PDB file of C-alpha atoms in Angstrom:
ATOM      1  CA  MET A   1      86.689  82.075  69.255  1.00 55.00           C
ATOM      2  CA  ASN A   2      89.068  83.220  66.608  1.00 83.00           C
ATOM      3  CA  GLU A   3      92.645  84.429  66.868  1.00 89.00           C
ATOM      4  CA  LYS A   4      91.638  88.018  66.045  1.00 93.00           C
ATOM      5  CA  ILE A   5      89.493  88.255  69.187  1.00 95.00           C
ATOM      6  CA  SER A   6      92.290  86.814  71.329  1.00 95.00           C
ATOM      7  CA  GLN A   7      94.701  89.357  69.836  1.00 96.00           C
ATOM      8  CA  ILE A   8      92.325  92.256  70.583  1.00 97.00           C
ATOM      9  CA  ILE A   9      92.096  91.105  74.209  1.00 98.00           C
ATOM     10  CA  HIS A  10      95.883  90.714  74.416  1.00 97.00           C
ATOM     11  CA  LEU A  11      96.551  94.208  73.075  1.00 98.00           C
ATOM     12  CA  ALA A  12      93.947  95.691  75.424  1.00 98.00           C
ATOM     13  CA  ILE A  13      95.548  93.998  78.442  1.00 98.00           C
ATOM     14  CA  LYS A  14      98.971  95.360  77.491  1.00 98.00           C
ATOM     15  CA  ASP A  15      97.526  98.864  76.986  1.00 98.00           C
ATOM     16  CA  VAL A  16      95.794  98.697  80.355  1.00 98.00           C
ATOM     17  CA  TRP A  17      99.107  97.840  82.036  1.00 97.00           C
ATOM     18  CA  LEU A  18     101.393 100.232  80.184  1.00 98.00           C
ATOM     19  CA  ASN A  19      99.040 103.195  80.016  1.00 98.00           C
ATOM     20  CA  ASP A  20      95.959 103.093  82.236  1.00 98.00           C
ATOM     21  CA  LEU A  21      97.401 101.460  85.342  1.00 97.00           C
ATOM     22  CA  LYS A  22     100.665 103.329  85.037  1.00 97.00           C
ATOM     23  CA  ASN A  23      98.647 106.562  84.924  1.00 96.00           C
ATOM     24  CA  ASP A  24      96.471 105.472  87.852  1.00 97.00           C
ATOM     25  CA  TYR A  25      99.567 104.656  89.901  1.00 96.00           C
ATOM     26  CA  THR A  26     101.265 107.946  89.020  1.00 94.00           C
ATOM     27  CA  ASN A  27      98.125 109.847  90.024  1.00 95.00           C
ATOM     28  CA  HIS A  28      97.723 107.958  93.324  1.00 95.00           C
ATOM     29  CA  PHE A  29      94.580 105.999  92.451  1.00 95.00           C
ATOM     30  CA  LEU A  30      95.985 102.609  93.473  1.00 94.00           C
ATOM     31  CA  LEU A  31      96.273 101.470  97.058  1.00 91.00           C
ATOM     32  CA  LYS A  32      97.118  97.802  97.498  1.00 91.00           C
ATOM     33  CA  GLU A  33      96.136  94.822  95.405  1.00 90.00           C
ATOM     34  CA  ASP A  34      92.358  95.171  95.428  1.00 93.00           C
ATOM     35  CA  SER A  35      92.431  98.640  93.914  1.00 95.00           C
ATOM     36  CA  LEU A  36      94.841  97.336  91.259  1.00 96.00           C
ATOM     37  CA  LYS A  37      92.428  94.516  90.464  1.00 96.00           C
ATOM     38  CA  ASN A  38      89.434  96.862  90.362  1.00 96.00           C
ATOM     39  CA  ALA A  39      91.240  99.351  88.135  1.00 98.00           C
ATOM     40  CA  PHE A  40      92.388  96.549  85.813  1.00 98.00           C
ATOM     41  CA  TYR A  41      88.769  95.357  85.474  1.00 98.00           C
ATOM     42  CA  PHE A  42      87.474  98.874  84.833  1.00 98.00           C
ATOM     43  CA  HIS A  43      90.085  99.784  82.239  1.00 98.00           C
ATOM     44  CA  LEU A  44      89.928  96.440  80.423  1.00 98.00           C
ATOM     45  CA  ARG A  45      86.166  96.569  80.197  1.00 98.00           C
ATOM     46  CA  THR A  46      86.347 100.180  78.972  1.00 98.00           C
ATOM     47  CA  ARG A  47      89.042  99.419  76.375  1.00 98.00           C
ATOM     48  CA  LEU A  48      87.225  96.363  75.006  1.00 98.00           C
ATOM     49  CA  GLY A  49      83.851  98.113  75.059  1.00 98.00           C
ATOM     50  CA  GLU A  50      80.352  96.830  75.695  1.00 97.00           C
ATOM     51  CA  ALA A  51      79.640  96.189  72.004  1.00 98.00           C
ATOM     52  CA  PHE A  52      82.732  93.989  71.547  1.00 98.00           C
ATOM     53  CA  LEU A  53      82.035  92.071  74.764  1.00 98.00           C
ATOM     54  CA  ASN A  54      78.373  91.499  73.915  1.00 96.00           C
ATOM     55  CA  GLU A  55      78.913  90.619  70.232  1.00 97.00           C
ATOM     56  CA  ASN A  56      81.453  87.969  71.183  1.00 97.00           C
ATOM     57  CA  HIS A  57      79.680  86.734  74.348  1.00 97.00           C
ATOM     58  CA  LEU A  58      82.642  87.746  76.477  1.00 97.00           C
ATOM     59  CA  ARG A  59      82.632  88.669  80.128  1.00 97.00           C
ATOM     60  CA  ILE A  60      85.289  89.823  82.576  1.00 98.00           C
ATOM     61  CA  PHE A  61      85.168  88.417  86.104  1.00 96.00           C
ATOM     62  CA  THR A  62      87.303  88.948  89.174  1.00 95.00           C
ATOM     63  CA  GLU A  63      87.766  86.374  91.915  1.00 94.00           C
ATOM     64  CA  TYR A  64      86.905  83.570  89.490  1.00 93.00           C
ATOM     65  CA  TYR A  65      87.174  80.046  90.852  1.00 89.00           C
ATOM     66  CA  VAL A  66      88.278  77.122  88.714  1.00 85.00           C
ATOM     67  CA  GLU A  67      89.751  73.794  89.740  1.00 79.00           C
ATOM     68  CA  GLY A  68      89.682  74.912  93.382  1.00 85.00           C
ATOM     69  CA  GLU A  69      91.809  77.987  92.678  1.00 87.00           C
ATOM     70  CA  ARG A  70      90.830  81.650  92.786  1.00 92.00           C
ATOM     71  CA  ILE A  71      91.986  83.703  89.825  1.00 95.00           C
ATOM     72  CA  ASP A  72      92.236  87.478  90.180  1.00 96.00           C
ATOM     73  CA  LEU A  73      90.754  88.314  86.767  1.00 97.00           C
ATOM     74  CA  VAL A  74      89.554  86.318  83.771  1.00 97.00           C
ATOM     75  CA  VAL A  75      88.079  87.016  80.366  1.00 97.00           C
ATOM     76  CA  VAL A  76      85.633  84.260  79.491  1.00 96.00           C
ATOM     77  CA  GLU A  77      83.263  83.289  76.716  1.00 95.00           C
ATOM     78  CA  ILE A  78      79.775  82.456  77.945  1.00 94.00           C
ATOM     79  CA  ASP A  79      76.895  80.542  76.409  1.00 91.00           C
ATOM     80  CA  PRO A  80      74.290  83.320  76.047  1.00 88.00           C
ATOM     81  CA  VAL A  81      71.386  80.878  75.678  1.00 84.00           C
ATOM     82  CA  ARG A  82      72.200  79.065  78.911  1.00 86.00           C
ATOM     83  CA  ALA A  83      72.952  82.365  80.702  1.00 81.00           C
ATOM     84  CA  GLU A  84      69.244  83.084  81.063  1.00 81.00           C
ATOM     85  CA  GLY A  85      68.053  81.621  84.345  1.00 80.00           C
ATOM     86  CA  ASN A  86      71.280  79.808  85.235  1.00 82.00           C
ATOM     87  CA  TYR A  87      74.165  80.594  87.545  1.00 86.00           C
ATOM     88  CA  LEU A  88      76.558  82.628  85.415  1.00 83.00           C
ATOM     89  CA  GLY A  89      79.585  80.628  86.562  1.00 84.00           C
ATOM     90  CA  ASP A  90      77.992  77.487  85.094  1.00 85.00           C
ATOM     91  CA  VAL A  91      77.615  78.900  81.580  1.00 91.00           C
ATOM     92  CA  VAL A  92      81.276  79.671  80.923  1.00 93.00           C
ATOM     93  CA  LYS A  93      82.301  77.951  77.701  1.00 92.00           C
ATOM     94  CA  ARG A  94      85.957  78.884  77.744  1.00 91.00           C
ATOM     95  CA  VAL A  95      88.497  80.939  79.673  1.00 93.00           C
ATOM     96  CA  LEU A  96      90.312  83.136  77.153  1.00 94.00           C
ATOM     97  CA  ALA A  97      92.605  85.079  79.477  1.00 96.00           C
ATOM     98  CA  VAL A  98      93.831  84.686  83.059  1.00 95.00           C
ATOM     99  CA  VAL A  99      95.459  87.563  84.963  1.00 97.00           C
ATOM    100  CA  GLU A 100      97.033  86.850  88.323  1.00 96.00           C
ATOM    101  CA  MET A 101      98.050  90.051  90.139  1.00 95.00           C
ATOM    102  CA  LYS A 102     100.234  91.086  93.032  1.00 92.00           C
ATOM    103  CA  TYR A 103     100.809  94.568  94.423  1.00 88.00           C
ATOM    104  CA  LYS A 104     103.250  94.476  97.294  1.00 80.00           C
ATOM    105  CA  GLY A 105     105.590  96.761  99.157  1.00 76.00           C
ATOM    106  CA  CYS A 106     109.330  96.428  99.448  1.00 75.00           C
ATOM    107  CA  PHE A 107     109.311  94.406 102.673  1.00 75.00           C
ATOM    108  CA  VAL A 108     107.076  91.600 101.417  1.00 79.00           C
ATOM    109  CA  SER A 109     108.849  88.349 100.639  1.00 79.00           C
ATOM    110  CA  ASP A 110     109.150  87.393  96.972  1.00 77.00           C
ATOM    111  CA  THR A 111     107.538  84.074  97.937  1.00 81.00           C
ATOM    112  CA  VAL A 112     104.050  85.498  97.337  1.00 86.00           C
ATOM    113  CA  PHE A 113     105.013  86.354  93.765  1.00 85.00           C
ATOM    114  CA  TYR A 114     106.480  82.912  93.132  1.00 79.00           C
ATOM    115  CA  LYS A 115     103.312  81.221  94.458  1.00 90.00           C
ATOM    116  CA  ASP A 116     101.283  83.082  91.830  1.00 89.00           C
ATOM    117  CA  ILE A 117     103.743  82.008  89.152  1.00 87.00           C
ATOM    118  CA  GLU A 118     103.336  78.372  90.216  1.00 90.00           C
ATOM    119  CA  LYS A 119      99.554  78.766  90.092  1.00 91.00           C
ATOM    120  CA  VAL A 120      99.649  80.220  86.583  1.00 91.00           C
ATOM    121  CA  MET A 121     102.138  77.579  85.432  1.00 88.00           C
ATOM    122  CA  SER A 122      99.717  74.885  86.614  1.00 88.00           C
ATOM    123  CA  PHE A 123      96.990  76.492  84.487  1.00 88.00           C
ATOM    124  CA  ILE A 124      99.316  76.548  81.484  1.00 87.00           C
ATOM    125  CA  ASN A 125     100.034  72.848  81.981  1.00 81.00           C
ATOM    126  CA  SER A 126      96.297  72.086  82.297  1.00 81.00           C
ATOM    127  CA  TRP A 127      94.826  74.369  79.637  1.00 78.00           C
ATOM    128  CA  GLY A 128      97.605  74.554  77.071  1.00 65.00           C
ATOM    129  CA  SER A 129      97.590  77.275  74.458  1.00 71.00           C
ATOM    130  CA  ASN A 130      93.818  77.897  74.319  1.00 82.00           C
ATOM    131  CA  THR A 131      94.116  80.419  77.136  1.00 91.00           C
ATOM    132  CA  SER A 132      96.397  83.455  77.397  1.00 93.00           C
ATOM    133  CA  HIS A 133      98.017  83.787  80.805  1.00 93.00           C
ATOM    134  CA  TYR A 134      99.321  86.951  82.480  1.00 97.00           C
ATOM    135  CA  ILE A 135     101.152  87.723  85.682  1.00 94.00           C
ATOM    136  CA  ALA A 136     100.811  91.372  86.667  1.00 95.00           C
ATOM    137  CA  PHE A 137     103.237  92.269  89.437  1.00 90.00           C
ATOM    138  CA  LEU A 138     103.612  95.739  90.931  1.00 89.00           C
ATOM    139  CA  GLN A 139     106.427  95.709  93.474  1.00 86.00           C
ATOM    140  CA  GLU A 140     107.146  98.937  95.301  1.00 86.00           C
ATOM    141  CA  LYS A 141     110.812  98.226  95.631  1.00 79.00           C
ATOM    142  CA  TYR A 142     113.888  99.938  94.243  1.00 78.00           C
ATOM    143  CA  PHE A 143     116.062  98.061  91.753  1.00 74.00           C
ATOM    144  CA  LYS A 144     119.001  98.962  89.590  1.00 77.00           C
ATOM    145  CA  ARG A 145     117.811  98.624  86.006  1.00 74.00           C
ATOM    146  CA  GLU A 146     120.692  96.310  85.057  1.00 73.00           C
ATOM    147  CA  GLU A 147     119.867  93.987  87.967  1.00 72.00           C
ATOM    148  CA  VAL A 148     116.195  93.499  87.090  1.00 67.00           C
ATOM    149  CA  VAL A 149     115.426  89.953  86.010  1.00 72.00           C
ATOM    150  CA  ASN A 150     112.193  88.408  84.918  1.00 77.00           C
ATOM    151  CA  TRP A 151     110.103  86.474  87.393  1.00 80.00           C
ATOM    152  CA  LEU A 152     110.091  83.199  85.467  1.00 78.00           C
ATOM    153  CA  SER A 153     112.961  80.747  85.601  1.00 78.00           C
ATOM    154  CA  ASP A 154     114.499  79.634  82.310  1.00 78.00           C
ATOM    155  CA  GLU A 155     112.633  76.315  82.529  1.00 84.00           C
ATOM    156  CA  GLN A 156     109.308  78.055  83.204  1.00 83.00           C
ATOM    157  CA  ALA A 157     109.952  80.439  80.311  1.00 80.00           C
ATOM    158  CA  VAL A 158     110.295  77.496  77.925  1.00 84.00           C
ATOM    159  CA  THR A 159     107.049  75.944  79.178  1.00 79.00           C
ATOM    160  CA  ALA A 160     105.274  79.315  79.014  1.00 80.00           C
ATOM    161  CA  SER A 161     106.463  80.165  75.499  1.00 83.00           C
ATOM    162  CA  GLY A 162     103.554  81.598  73.524  1.00 86.00           C
ATOM    163  CA  LYS A 163     101.194  81.226  76.483  1.00 88.00           C
ATOM    164  CA  LEU A 164     102.238  83.781  79.101  1.00 92.00           C
ATOM    165  CA  THR A 165     102.905  87.492  79.295  1.00 94.00           C
ATOM    166  CA  GLU A 166     104.649  89.074  82.253  1.00 93.00           C
ATOM    167  CA  LEU A 167     103.487  92.557  83.228  1.00 95.00           C
ATOM    168  CA  TYR A 168     105.671  94.087  85.898  1.00 90.00           C
ATOM    169  CA  ALA A 169     106.432  97.393  87.575  1.00 90.00           C
ATOM    170  CA  TYR A 170     109.109  98.430  90.033  1.00 86.00           C
ATOM    171  CA  TRP A 171     110.993 101.549  91.134  1.00 86.00           C
ATOM    172  CA  ASP A 172     114.215 102.400  89.310  1.00 88.00           C
ATOM    173  CA  GLU A 173     116.922 103.317  91.813  1.00 87.00           C
ATOM    174  CA  ASP A 174     118.739 105.696  89.475  1.00 88.00           C
ATOM    175  CA  SER A 175     115.802 107.640  88.062  1.00 90.00           C
ATOM    176  CA  ASP A 176     113.560 107.384  91.155  1.00 88.00           C
ATOM    177  CA  GLU A 177     110.638 106.599  88.828  1.00 88.00           C
ATOM    178  CA  ALA A 178     108.313 103.653  88.447  1.00 89.00           C
ATOM    179  CA  VAL A 179     109.129 101.471  85.453  1.00 88.00           C
ATOM    180  CA  TRP A 180     106.311  99.557  83.724  1.00 93.00           C
ATOM    181  CA  ARG A 181     107.258  96.683  81.414  1.00 90.00           C
ATOM    182  CA  VAL A 182     105.781  93.836  79.389  1.00 94.00           C
ATOM    183  CA  VAL A 183     107.619  90.616  78.553  1.00 90.00           C
ATOM    184  CA  GLU A 184     105.996  88.154  76.196  1.00 89.00           C
ATOM    185  CA  TYR A 185     107.246  84.598  76.420  1.00 89.00           C
TER     186      TYR A 185
END
């Protein structure tokens, strides 16, 4: 799989976050994490298009299990020859993108977010730079813009350099609006 295909997927994921999901949230289409996951799947598949997915033997799965862990959403390359008559999960050649998502209210402990970061960091350590990793966190909590910090620690940011993109949304205390951001490490 060439770099151009990975870049197309990366740009589509960012567009889904900054445009489609932001619009869905603003228009009250998202309720809790499962609707976020479903909307992400729908918009990513729409943005990439059936032709692109089929030509490159790509598929998008939710609730994908690998190494005993469940991943919220993945983009994978499949072996189309082996796909006929076999369990689809057994014909995955490569995981191109991993998206771990959280959508939580203001009273939920940050621990759930940090557990997802640890999970994604373990994938980065196992898979290296052949897979793009994303954390997509929507936290319905007010913050002052100047107090917002990224979810990764400095050490994690070094390890994740070139391998992880942070997608996050929160409520700005001053403007009373949801803020949607992307940070590429």
